[in-house]
Amino acid sequence: MSRIENAHNIAALRREAQRRLPRMVFDYIDGGADDEFTLGANNRRFADYELLFKSLVDISEIDTATTVMGDACSAPIIVTPTAVQRLFHPREGEAAVARAAKKAGLIHCLSTLASTTIEDIARFNDGPKWFQVYVWKDRGLVEQALERARKAGFTGLILTVDVPVAGNRERDLVNAFSVPPEINAKTVSQVLARPGYLWDIATTSKISTANWVDLETRDMGIAEFLDTQFDRSVTWKDAAWMKEAWGGPFAIKGICRADDARRCVDAGADAVWISNHGGRQLDTAPATIDTLADIVAAVSGQAEVILDGGIRRGTDIVKALALGARAVAVGRPYLYGLGAAGEAGVTRALDILTSALRRDMALTGVTRLDALTPDFVRKPR
């Protein structure tokens, strides 16, 4: 049995990614901001909620199918947008993730900072897919990207709002890490320690923000590119403009307050996406699971609620759904798989989570997603 087939949980895929990737690249996936309190809390806080299971329930048929923002999917697990995925597997990158999501029947999200073009992703995945954007200074660039996404068959738009400036990701500073990666005195030993990765980098095209190469960003790191385009004067009016410019299903990602969730509804959002950017932005922000119930109450069914951050087990998914989330989204789990083994690793990560969801629904005594209600969850004092 291969190492990937023998990976029975996300933690095992994380270890495989750490074994294959240079430390600077692994730390870019794995790390958070400042002292990484929020990063750790996202993972730990799920354990503070207990599941009150029902007994003697007919669980012969478990149905995990659902819709999110109108798109049908085999399970309420969204493959969240993450940037420059060729960094983690230079030969496959976003193509591996798109294909694996298609096979799993899950919604795939493409980052505006992808290292594969919008059009290529449409070739790899003709299933449900959403495109992620920021509000940039040049609104014309945004409108061009939206038009390309429409033509390529993307059905949903995600506006990320929790990156007004980049967080203080100290692991990257210690590693002198940049995107695309540069070989320097600090990183040369890390790269030489992973000859397979070094060969992949040396024998594939340069990693870049593939959808913006015509803006002459080839000689500019992604951080510098973002700094030239991020509009720090963005307000809720701009979110409403984005919804109107897109004209279709629209999610606002990066919400942790109930009052901001209401503003999402007022701006026309079809989904409120609870996220603290995986603990990579404002450290000591609350774990996403701790904000879920208040946000669900605030939107009062006027928008669907998506939650990311810390999802590693089927029980995490069951708890989030029982507390009112329509779906959860995962980033690091499939990136560990991608770093470990390309498409095979992503497929394994998604299979681990979808299989665990079915098993843990059965153990909870629930056969349908809409039967998961808050009474299944208890938070001991």
PDB file of C-alpha atoms in Angstrom, residues 59-356:
ATOM      1  CA  ILE A  59     -28.975   4.485   9.111  1.00  0.00           C
ATOM      2  CA  SER A  60     -29.050   2.113   6.162  1.00  0.00           C
ATOM      3  CA  GLU A  61     -29.056   5.048   3.737  1.00  0.00           C
ATOM      4  CA  ILE A  62     -26.994   8.198   4.313  1.00  0.00           C
ATOM      5  CA  ASP A  63     -27.565  11.168   2.004  1.00  0.00           C
ATOM      6  CA  THR A  64     -24.913  13.916   1.981  1.00  0.00           C
ATOM      7  CA  ALA A  65     -26.016  15.639  -1.238  1.00  0.00           C
ATOM      8  CA  THR A  66     -26.993  19.308  -1.062  1.00  0.00           C
ATOM      9  CA  THR A  67     -26.916  22.615  -2.918  1.00  0.00           C
ATOM     10  CA  VAL A  68     -24.901  25.692  -2.023  1.00  0.00           C
ATOM     11  CA  MET A  69     -25.739  28.999  -3.734  1.00  0.00           C
ATOM     12  CA  GLY A  70     -27.800  26.928  -6.161  1.00  0.00           C
ATOM     13  CA  ASP A  71     -25.014  24.543  -7.178  1.00  0.00           C
ATOM     14  CA  ALA A  72     -25.566  20.850  -6.547  1.00  0.00           C
ATOM     15  CA  CYS A  73     -22.784  18.920  -4.827  1.00  0.00           C
ATOM     16  CA  SER A  74     -22.297  15.439  -3.435  1.00  0.00           C
ATOM     17  CA  ALA A  75     -21.426  16.748   0.032  1.00  0.00           C
ATOM     18  CA  PRO A  76     -21.426  20.114   1.851  1.00  0.00           C
ATOM     19  CA  ILE A  77     -17.654  20.466   1.485  1.00  0.00           C
ATOM     20  CA  ILE A  78     -16.297  23.321  -0.645  1.00  0.00           C
ATOM     21  CA  VAL A  79     -12.774  23.303  -2.062  1.00  0.00           C
ATOM     22  CA  THR A  80     -11.827  26.801  -0.969  1.00  0.00           C
ATOM     23  CA  PRO A  81      -9.717  29.185  -3.113  1.00  0.00           C
ATOM     24  CA  THR A  82      -5.995  29.248  -2.341  1.00  0.00           C
ATOM     25  CA  ALA A  83      -3.329  31.094  -4.309  1.00  0.00           C
ATOM     26  CA  VAL A  84      -0.524  29.792  -6.561  1.00  0.00           C
ATOM     27  CA  GLN A  85      -1.116  26.069  -6.123  1.00  0.00           C
ATOM     28  CA  ARG A  86       1.734  25.163  -8.485  1.00  0.00           C
ATOM     29  CA  LEU A  87       3.947  26.268  -5.629  1.00  0.00           C
ATOM     30  CA  PHE A  88       2.900  23.108  -3.764  1.00  0.00           C
ATOM     31  CA  HIS A  89       3.057  20.816  -6.787  1.00  0.00           C
ATOM     32  CA  PRO A  90       4.810  22.552  -9.719  1.00  0.00           C
ATOM     33  CA  ARG A  91       3.681  20.021 -12.329  1.00  0.00           C
ATOM     34  CA  GLU A  92      -0.018  19.872 -11.479  1.00  0.00           C
ATOM     35  CA  GLY A  93      -1.075  22.727  -9.191  1.00  0.00           C
ATOM     36  CA  GLU A  94      -4.647  23.926  -9.682  1.00  0.00           C
ATOM     37  CA  ALA A  95      -5.251  21.336 -12.401  1.00  0.00           C
ATOM     38  CA  ALA A  96      -4.918  18.551  -9.829  1.00  0.00           C
ATOM     39  CA  VAL A  97      -7.322  20.259  -7.447  1.00  0.00           C
ATOM     40  CA  ALA A  98      -9.892  21.011 -10.138  1.00  0.00           C
ATOM     41  CA  ARG A  99      -9.872  17.421 -11.391  1.00  0.00           C
ATOM     42  CA  ALA A 100     -10.102  15.958  -7.895  1.00  0.00           C
ATOM     43  CA  ALA A 101     -13.020  18.234  -6.973  1.00  0.00           C
ATOM     44  CA  LYS A 102     -14.823  17.225 -10.171  1.00  0.00           C
ATOM     45  CA  LYS A 103     -14.372  13.526  -9.397  1.00  0.00           C
ATOM     46  CA  ALA A 104     -15.636  14.042  -5.856  1.00  0.00           C
ATOM     47  CA  GLY A 105     -18.654  16.025  -7.022  1.00  0.00           C
ATOM     48  CA  LEU A 106     -17.691  19.012  -4.881  1.00  0.00           C
ATOM     49  CA  ILE A 107     -17.756  22.751  -5.599  1.00  0.00           C
ATOM     50  CA  HIS A 108     -14.323  23.978  -6.660  1.00  0.00           C
ATOM     51  CA  CYS A 109     -13.187  27.557  -6.065  1.00  0.00           C
ATOM     52  CA  LEU A 110     -10.405  29.252  -8.028  1.00  0.00           C
ATOM     53  CA  SER A 111      -8.279  32.017  -6.529  1.00  0.00           C
ATOM     54  CA  THR A 112      -7.813  35.215  -8.498  1.00  0.00           C
ATOM     55  CA  LEU A 113      -4.099  34.639  -7.750  1.00  0.00           C
ATOM     56  CA  ALA A 114      -4.074  31.149  -9.243  1.00  0.00           C
ATOM     57  CA  SER A 115      -1.033  29.865 -11.098  1.00  0.00           C
ATOM     58  CA  THR A 116      -3.339  28.333 -13.743  1.00  0.00           C
ATOM     59  CA  THR A 117      -5.630  30.340 -16.001  1.00  0.00           C
ATOM     60  CA  ILE A 118      -9.381  30.632 -15.640  1.00  0.00           C
ATOM     61  CA  GLU A 119      -9.837  29.065 -19.060  1.00  0.00           C
ATOM     62  CA  ASP A 120      -7.610  26.063 -18.308  1.00  0.00           C
ATOM     63  CA  ILE A 121      -9.502  25.330 -15.103  1.00  0.00           C
ATOM     64  CA  ALA A 122     -12.721  25.219 -17.137  1.00  0.00           C
ATOM     65  CA  ARG A 123     -11.113  22.503 -19.278  1.00  0.00           C
ATOM     66  CA  PHE A 124     -10.128  20.477 -16.232  1.00  0.00           C
ATOM     67  CA  ASN A 125     -13.469  20.821 -14.447  1.00  0.00           C
ATOM     68  CA  ASP A 126     -16.848  21.302 -16.102  1.00  0.00           C
ATOM     69  CA  GLY A 127     -18.643  20.904 -12.766  1.00  0.00           C
ATOM     70  CA  PRO A 128     -19.759  23.599 -10.309  1.00  0.00           C
ATOM     71  CA  LYS A 129     -17.027  26.163  -9.730  1.00  0.00           C
ATOM     72  CA  TRP A 130     -16.722  29.619  -8.215  1.00  0.00           C
ATOM     73  CA  PHE A 131     -14.223  32.410  -8.807  1.00  0.00           C
ATOM     74  CA  GLN A 132     -12.650  34.419  -5.972  1.00  0.00           C
ATOM     75  CA  VAL A 133     -11.783  38.119  -6.238  1.00  0.00           C
ATOM     76  CA  TYR A 134     -10.686  41.148  -4.258  1.00  0.00           C
ATOM     77  CA  VAL A 135     -11.789  44.724  -4.859  1.00  0.00           C
ATOM     78  CA  TRP A 136      -8.795  46.211  -6.649  1.00  0.00           C
ATOM     79  CA  LYS A 137      -8.010  49.828  -7.387  1.00  0.00           C
ATOM     80  CA  ASP A 138      -8.490  49.215 -11.092  1.00  0.00           C
ATOM     81  CA  ARG A 139     -12.160  48.199 -11.327  1.00  0.00           C
ATOM     82  CA  GLY A 140     -11.675  47.561 -15.018  1.00  0.00           C
ATOM     83  CA  LEU A 141      -9.314  44.674 -14.220  1.00  0.00           C
ATOM     84  CA  VAL A 142     -11.959  43.184 -11.935  1.00  0.00           C
ATOM     85  CA  GLU A 143     -14.652  43.484 -14.596  1.00  0.00           C
ATOM     86  CA  GLN A 144     -12.397  41.800 -17.153  1.00  0.00           C
ATOM     87  CA  ALA A 145     -11.793  38.904 -14.770  1.00  0.00           C
ATOM     88  CA  LEU A 146     -15.509  38.531 -14.087  1.00  0.00           C
ATOM     89  CA  GLU A 147     -16.257  38.396 -17.809  1.00  0.00           C
ATOM     90  CA  ARG A 148     -13.600  35.729 -18.346  1.00  0.00           C
ATOM     91  CA  ALA A 149     -15.047  33.687 -15.463  1.00  0.00           C
ATOM     92  CA  ARG A 150     -18.574  33.951 -16.892  1.00  0.00           C
ATOM     93  CA  LYS A 151     -17.428  32.793 -20.320  1.00  0.00           C
ATOM     94  CA  ALA A 152     -15.547  29.891 -18.752  1.00  0.00           C
ATOM     95  CA  GLY A 153     -18.664  28.639 -16.963  1.00  0.00           C
ATOM     96  CA  PHE A 154     -18.006  29.761 -13.407  1.00  0.00           C
ATOM     97  CA  THR A 155     -21.330  29.997 -11.586  1.00  0.00           C
ATOM     98  CA  GLY A 156     -20.485  31.787  -8.330  1.00  0.00           C
ATOM     99  CA  LEU A 157     -18.342  34.695  -7.194  1.00  0.00           C
ATOM    100  CA  ILE A 158     -16.512  35.021  -3.875  1.00  0.00           C
ATOM    101  CA  LEU A 159     -15.380  38.419  -2.612  1.00  0.00           C
ATOM    102  CA  THR A 160     -12.617  38.084  -0.004  1.00  0.00           C
ATOM    103  CA  VAL A 161     -12.724  40.949   2.492  1.00  0.00           C
ATOM    104  CA  ASP A 162     -10.377  39.941   5.326  1.00  0.00           C
ATOM    105  CA  VAL A 163      -7.136  40.978   3.588  1.00  0.00           C
ATOM    106  CA  PRO A 164      -7.073  44.803   3.753  1.00  0.00           C
ATOM    107  CA  VAL A 165      -3.324  44.347   4.291  1.00  0.00           C
ATOM    108  CA  ALA A 166      -1.245  41.177   4.473  1.00  0.00           C
ATOM    109  CA  GLY A 167      -0.985  39.531   7.876  1.00  0.00           C
ATOM    110  CA  ASN A 168       2.312  39.173   9.750  1.00  0.00           C
ATOM    111  CA  ARG A 169       3.267  35.638   8.769  1.00  0.00           C
ATOM    112  CA  GLU A 170       6.527  35.264  10.631  1.00  0.00           C
ATOM    113  CA  ARG A 171       7.425  31.800   9.374  1.00  0.00           C
ATOM    114  CA  ASP A 172       7.682  33.295   5.886  1.00  0.00           C
ATOM    115  CA  LEU A 173       9.896  36.102   7.185  1.00  0.00           C
ATOM    116  CA  VAL A 174      12.204  33.672   8.979  1.00  0.00           C
ATOM    117  CA  ASN A 175      12.470  31.593   5.794  1.00  0.00           C
ATOM    118  CA  ALA A 176      13.001  34.676   3.584  1.00  0.00           C
ATOM    119  CA  PHE A 177      10.162  33.238   1.547  1.00  0.00           C
ATOM    120  CA  SER A 178       8.568  34.877  -1.464  1.00  0.00           C
ATOM    121  CA  VAL A 179       6.125  33.891  -4.189  1.00  0.00           C
ATOM    122  CA  PRO A 180       7.408  32.870  -6.637  1.00  0.00           C
ATOM    123  CA  PRO A 181      10.145  31.314  -4.445  1.00  0.00           C
ATOM    124  CA  GLU A 182      13.688  32.572  -4.760  1.00  0.00           C
ATOM    125  CA  ILE A 183      16.816  30.596  -3.971  1.00  0.00           C
ATOM    126  CA  ASN A 184      18.932  32.542  -1.494  1.00  0.00           C
ATOM    127  CA  ALA A 185      21.325  31.905   1.374  1.00  0.00           C
ATOM    128  CA  LYS A 186      18.476  31.000   3.705  1.00  0.00           C
ATOM    129  CA  THR A 187      16.523  28.763   1.363  1.00  0.00           C
ATOM    130  CA  VAL A 188      19.194  26.968  -0.668  1.00  0.00           C
ATOM    131  CA  SER A 189      19.724  24.222   1.925  1.00  0.00           C
ATOM    132  CA  GLN A 190      15.945  23.690   2.234  1.00  0.00           C
ATOM    133  CA  VAL A 191      15.549  23.219  -1.510  1.00  0.00           C
ATOM    134  CA  LEU A 192      18.597  20.963  -1.850  1.00  0.00           C
ATOM    135  CA  ALA A 193      17.137  18.769   0.903  1.00  0.00           C
ATOM    136  CA  ARG A 194      14.150  18.077  -1.365  1.00  0.00           C
ATOM    137  CA  PRO A 195      15.703  17.103  -4.734  1.00  0.00           C
ATOM    138  CA  GLY A 196      12.398  15.877  -6.191  1.00  0.00           C
ATOM    139  CA  TYR A 197      10.786  19.257  -5.632  1.00  0.00           C
ATOM    140  CA  LEU A 198      13.897  21.024  -6.965  1.00  0.00           C
ATOM    141  CA  TRP A 199      13.710  18.933 -10.165  1.00  0.00           C
ATOM    142  CA  ASP A 200      10.026  19.815 -10.607  1.00  0.00           C
ATOM    143  CA  ILE A 201      10.743  23.523 -10.201  1.00  0.00           C
ATOM    144  CA  ALA A 202      13.700  23.378 -12.595  1.00  0.00           C
ATOM    145  CA  THR A 203      11.833  21.495 -15.340  1.00  0.00           C
ATOM    146  CA  THR A 204       8.491  23.341 -15.342  1.00  0.00           C
ATOM    147  CA  SER A 205       7.481  26.865 -16.290  1.00  0.00           C
ATOM    148  CA  LYS A 206       7.927  29.732 -13.853  1.00  0.00           C
ATOM    149  CA  ILE A 207       5.271  29.972 -11.166  1.00  0.00           C
ATOM    150  CA  SER A 208       3.291  33.169 -11.571  1.00  0.00           C
ATOM    151  CA  THR A 209      -0.153  34.686 -11.214  1.00  0.00           C
ATOM    152  CA  ALA A 210      -1.264  33.125 -14.481  1.00  0.00           C
ATOM    153  CA  ASN A 211      -4.307  35.326 -15.025  1.00  0.00           C
ATOM    154  CA  TRP A 212      -2.321  38.562 -14.820  1.00  0.00           C
ATOM    155  CA  VAL A 213       0.895  37.893 -16.768  1.00  0.00           C
ATOM    156  CA  ASP A 214      -0.116  40.493 -19.342  1.00  0.00           C
ATOM    157  CA  LEU A 215       0.206  43.132 -16.601  1.00  0.00           C
ATOM    158  CA  GLU A 216       3.965  42.619 -16.616  1.00  0.00           C
ATOM    159  CA  THR A 217       4.070  41.003 -13.185  1.00  0.00           C
ATOM    160  CA  ARG A 218       6.681  38.462 -14.179  1.00  0.00           C
ATOM    161  CA  ASP A 219       9.409  40.400 -12.399  1.00  0.00           C
ATOM    162  CA  MET A 220       7.212  41.333  -9.435  1.00  0.00           C
ATOM    163  CA  GLY A 221       6.511  39.095  -6.474  1.00  0.00           C
ATOM    164  CA  ILE A 222       2.898  38.404  -5.667  1.00  0.00           C
ATOM    165  CA  ALA A 223       3.101  40.473  -2.476  1.00  0.00           C
ATOM    166  CA  GLU A 224       4.316  43.477  -4.471  1.00  0.00           C
ATOM    167  CA  PHE A 225       1.639  42.937  -7.100  1.00  0.00           C
ATOM    168  CA  LEU A 226      -1.059  42.853  -4.437  1.00  0.00           C
ATOM    169  CA  ASP A 227       0.324  45.972  -2.810  1.00  0.00           C
ATOM    170  CA  THR A 228      -0.098  47.874  -6.082  1.00  0.00           C
ATOM    171  CA  GLN A 229      -3.710  46.724  -6.525  1.00  0.00           C
ATOM    172  CA  PHE A 230      -5.345  46.376  -3.086  1.00  0.00           C
ATOM    173  CA  ASP A 231      -7.747  49.242  -2.516  1.00  0.00           C
ATOM    174  CA  ARG A 232      -7.573  50.197   1.158  1.00  0.00           C
ATOM    175  CA  SER A 233     -10.583  52.512   0.821  1.00  0.00           C
ATOM    176  CA  VAL A 234     -12.994  49.615   0.141  1.00  0.00           C
ATOM    177  CA  THR A 235     -16.367  49.763   1.933  1.00  0.00           C
ATOM    178  CA  TRP A 236     -19.698  47.937   1.821  1.00  0.00           C
ATOM    179  CA  LYS A 237     -20.687  50.042  -1.174  1.00  0.00           C
ATOM    180  CA  ASP A 238     -17.934  48.291  -3.119  1.00  0.00           C
ATOM    181  CA  ALA A 239     -19.279  44.902  -2.065  1.00  0.00           C
ATOM    182  CA  ALA A 240     -22.703  45.887  -3.396  1.00  0.00           C
ATOM    183  CA  TRP A 241     -21.017  47.053  -6.631  1.00  0.00           C
ATOM    184  CA  MET A 242     -19.307  43.657  -6.944  1.00  0.00           C
ATOM    185  CA  LYS A 243     -22.620  41.839  -6.588  1.00  0.00           C
ATOM    186  CA  GLU A 244     -24.186  44.021  -9.272  1.00  0.00           C
ATOM    187  CA  ALA A 245     -21.183  43.666 -11.603  1.00  0.00           C
ATOM    188  CA  TRP A 246     -21.315  39.878 -11.319  1.00  0.00           C
ATOM    189  CA  GLY A 247     -25.071  39.501 -11.461  1.00  0.00           C
ATOM    190  CA  GLY A 248     -25.128  35.941 -10.152  1.00  0.00           C
ATOM    191  CA  PRO A 249     -24.670  33.936  -6.928  1.00  0.00           C
ATOM    192  CA  PHE A 250     -22.351  35.909  -4.661  1.00  0.00           C
ATOM    193  CA  ALA A 251     -20.571  35.127  -1.377  1.00  0.00           C
ATOM    194  CA  ILE A 252     -18.647  37.478   0.899  1.00  0.00           C
ATOM    195  CA  LYS A 253     -15.729  35.654   2.539  1.00  0.00           C
ATOM    196  CA  GLY A 254     -13.934  36.757   5.693  1.00  0.00           C
ATOM    197  CA  ILE A 255     -16.710  37.538   8.190  1.00  0.00           C
ATOM    198  CA  CYS A 256     -16.498  37.057  11.970  1.00  0.00           C
ATOM    199  CA  ARG A 257     -19.122  39.485  13.355  1.00  0.00           C
ATOM    200  CA  ALA A 258     -22.904  39.230  13.399  1.00  0.00           C
ATOM    201  CA  ASP A 259     -23.340  42.887  12.446  1.00  0.00           C
ATOM    202  CA  ASP A 260     -21.079  42.408   9.425  1.00  0.00           C
ATOM    203  CA  ALA A 261     -23.098  39.336   8.474  1.00  0.00           C
ATOM    204  CA  ARG A 262     -26.180  41.529   8.345  1.00  0.00           C
ATOM    205  CA  ARG A 263     -24.289  43.988   6.151  1.00  0.00           C
ATOM    206  CA  CYS A 264     -23.489  41.128   3.789  1.00  0.00           C
ATOM    207  CA  VAL A 265     -27.209  40.489   3.413  1.00  0.00           C
ATOM    208  CA  ASP A 266     -27.834  44.194   2.829  1.00  0.00           C
ATOM    209  CA  ALA A 267     -25.128  44.189   0.124  1.00  0.00           C
ATOM    210  CA  GLY A 268     -26.943  41.415  -1.724  1.00  0.00           C
ATOM    211  CA  ALA A 269     -24.802  38.439  -0.705  1.00  0.00           C
ATOM    212  CA  ASP A 270     -26.325  35.018  -1.233  1.00  0.00           C
ATOM    213  CA  ALA A 271     -23.855  33.494   1.227  1.00  0.00           C
ATOM    214  CA  VAL A 272     -21.975  34.754   4.279  1.00  0.00           C
ATOM    215  CA  TRP A 273     -18.621  32.989   4.487  1.00  0.00           C
ATOM    216  CA  ILE A 274     -17.250  32.866   8.030  1.00  0.00           C
ATOM    217  CA  SER A 275     -13.461  32.914   7.871  1.00  0.00           C
ATOM    218  CA  ASN A 276     -10.392  34.352   9.571  1.00  0.00           C
ATOM    219  CA  HIS A 277      -8.232  33.416   6.571  1.00  0.00           C
ATOM    220  CA  GLY A 278      -7.011  30.274   8.283  1.00  0.00           C
ATOM    221  CA  GLY A 279      -5.448  32.286  11.103  1.00  0.00           C
ATOM    222  CA  ARG A 280      -3.167  34.043   8.615  1.00  0.00           C
ATOM    223  CA  GLN A 281      -4.420  37.593   9.117  1.00  0.00           C
ATOM    224  CA  LEU A 282      -5.445  39.049  12.514  1.00  0.00           C
ATOM    225  CA  ASP A 283      -4.076  36.895  15.303  1.00  0.00           C
ATOM    226  CA  THR A 284      -6.314  36.376  18.365  1.00  0.00           C
ATOM    227  CA  ALA A 285      -9.421  36.699  16.174  1.00  0.00           C
ATOM    228  CA  PRO A 286     -11.931  34.078  17.389  1.00  0.00           C
ATOM    229  CA  ALA A 287     -12.072  30.548  16.077  1.00  0.00           C
ATOM    230  CA  THR A 288     -14.681  30.402  13.342  1.00  0.00           C
ATOM    231  CA  ILE A 289     -16.803  27.736  15.074  1.00  0.00           C
ATOM    232  CA  ASP A 290     -17.266  30.118  18.028  1.00  0.00           C
ATOM    233  CA  THR A 291     -18.832  32.808  15.822  1.00  0.00           C
ATOM    234  CA  LEU A 292     -21.119  30.497  13.845  1.00  0.00           C
ATOM    235  CA  ALA A 293     -24.272  30.456  15.983  1.00  0.00           C
ATOM    236  CA  ASP A 294     -24.425  34.255  16.332  1.00  0.00           C
ATOM    237  CA  ILE A 295     -23.945  34.776  12.595  1.00  0.00           C
ATOM    238  CA  VAL A 296     -26.576  32.190  11.677  1.00  0.00           C
ATOM    239  CA  ALA A 297     -29.004  33.975  13.984  1.00  0.00           C
ATOM    240  CA  ALA A 298     -28.106  37.369  12.520  1.00  0.00           C
ATOM    241  CA  VAL A 299     -28.795  36.420   8.895  1.00  0.00           C
ATOM    242  CA  SER A 300     -32.098  34.733   9.846  1.00  0.00           C
ATOM    243  CA  GLY A 301     -32.146  32.504   6.792  1.00  0.00           C
ATOM    244  CA  GLN A 302     -31.721  35.415   4.357  1.00  0.00           C
ATOM    245  CA  ALA A 303     -28.350  34.073   3.234  1.00  0.00           C
ATOM    246  CA  GLU A 304     -26.616  30.719   3.414  1.00  0.00           C
ATOM    247  CA  VAL A 305     -23.695  30.427   5.817  1.00  0.00           C
ATOM    248  CA  ILE A 306     -20.378  28.806   4.890  1.00  0.00           C
ATOM    249  CA  LEU A 307     -17.624  28.178   7.447  1.00  0.00           C
ATOM    250  CA  ASP A 308     -13.934  27.455   7.010  1.00  0.00           C
ATOM    251  CA  GLY A 309     -11.045  27.141   9.441  1.00  0.00           C
ATOM    252  CA  GLY A 310      -9.884  24.041  11.293  1.00  0.00           C
ATOM    253  CA  ILE A 311     -11.957  21.393   9.491  1.00  0.00           C
ATOM    254  CA  ARG A 312     -10.035  18.136   9.853  1.00  0.00           C
ATOM    255  CA  ARG A 313     -12.609  15.501  10.826  1.00  0.00           C
ATOM    256  CA  GLY A 314     -16.105  14.420   9.897  1.00  0.00           C
ATOM    257  CA  THR A 315     -17.225  15.396  13.384  1.00  0.00           C
ATOM    258  CA  ASP A 316     -16.060  18.968  12.697  1.00  0.00           C
ATOM    259  CA  ILE A 317     -18.342  19.059   9.662  1.00  0.00           C
ATOM    260  CA  VAL A 318     -21.286  17.557  11.559  1.00  0.00           C
ATOM    261  CA  LYS A 319     -20.928  20.161  14.324  1.00  0.00           C
ATOM    262  CA  ALA A 320     -20.763  23.075  11.883  1.00  0.00           C
ATOM    263  CA  LEU A 321     -23.826  21.876   9.988  1.00  0.00           C
ATOM    264  CA  ALA A 322     -25.778  21.240  13.183  1.00  0.00           C
ATOM    265  CA  LEU A 323     -25.039  24.815  14.314  1.00  0.00           C
ATOM    266  CA  GLY A 324     -26.465  26.205  11.098  1.00  0.00           C
ATOM    267  CA  ALA A 325     -23.780  26.210   8.408  1.00  0.00           C
ATOM    268  CA  ARG A 326     -24.977  25.258   4.940  1.00  0.00           C
ATOM    269  CA  ALA A 327     -21.514  23.964   4.088  1.00  0.00           C
ATOM    270  CA  VAL A 328     -17.919  23.998   5.234  1.00  0.00           C
ATOM    271  CA  ALA A 329     -14.870  24.903   3.166  1.00  0.00           C
ATOM    272  CA  VAL A 330     -11.400  23.372   3.344  1.00  0.00           C
ATOM    273  CA  GLY A 331      -8.015  24.705   2.285  1.00  0.00           C
ATOM    274  CA  ARG A 332      -5.076  23.210   4.162  1.00  0.00           C
ATOM    275  CA  PRO A 333      -6.424  19.631   4.065  1.00  0.00           C
ATOM    276  CA  TYR A 334      -6.346  19.416   0.287  1.00  0.00           C
ATOM    277  CA  LEU A 335      -3.137  21.487   0.053  1.00  0.00           C
ATOM    278  CA  TYR A 336      -1.410  18.923   2.265  1.00  0.00           C
ATOM    279  CA  GLY A 337      -2.646  16.288  -0.166  1.00  0.00           C
ATOM    280  CA  LEU A 338      -1.487  18.319  -3.153  1.00  0.00           C
ATOM    281  CA  GLY A 339       1.953  18.828  -1.655  1.00  0.00           C
ATOM    282  CA  ALA A 340       2.221  15.170  -0.757  1.00  0.00           C
ATOM    283  CA  ALA A 341       1.197  13.592  -4.061  1.00  0.00           C
ATOM    284  CA  GLY A 342      -0.497  15.928  -6.536  1.00  0.00           C
ATOM    285  CA  GLU A 343      -3.944  14.903  -7.740  1.00  0.00           C
ATOM    286  CA  ALA A 344      -3.794  11.572  -5.924  1.00  0.00           C
ATOM    287  CA  GLY A 345      -3.157  13.395  -2.661  1.00  0.00           C
ATOM    288  CA  VAL A 346      -6.011  15.862  -3.198  1.00  0.00           C
ATOM    289  CA  THR A 347      -8.342  12.993  -4.059  1.00  0.00           C
ATOM    290  CA  ARG A 348      -7.281  11.227  -0.879  1.00  0.00           C
ATOM    291  CA  ALA A 349      -7.884  14.329   1.250  1.00  0.00           C
ATOM    292  CA  LEU A 350     -11.377  14.838  -0.142  1.00  0.00           C
ATOM    293  CA  ASP A 351     -12.191  11.146   0.235  1.00  0.00           C
ATOM    294  CA  ILE A 352     -11.058  11.180   3.868  1.00  0.00           C
ATOM    295  CA  LEU A 353     -13.420  14.069   4.639  1.00  0.00           C
ATOM    296  CA  THR A 354     -16.432  12.878   2.650  1.00  0.00           C
ATOM    297  CA  SER A 355     -16.144   9.322   4.020  1.00  0.00           C
ATOM    298  CA  ALA A 356     -15.766  10.657   7.555  1.00  0.00           C
TER     299      ALA A 356
END
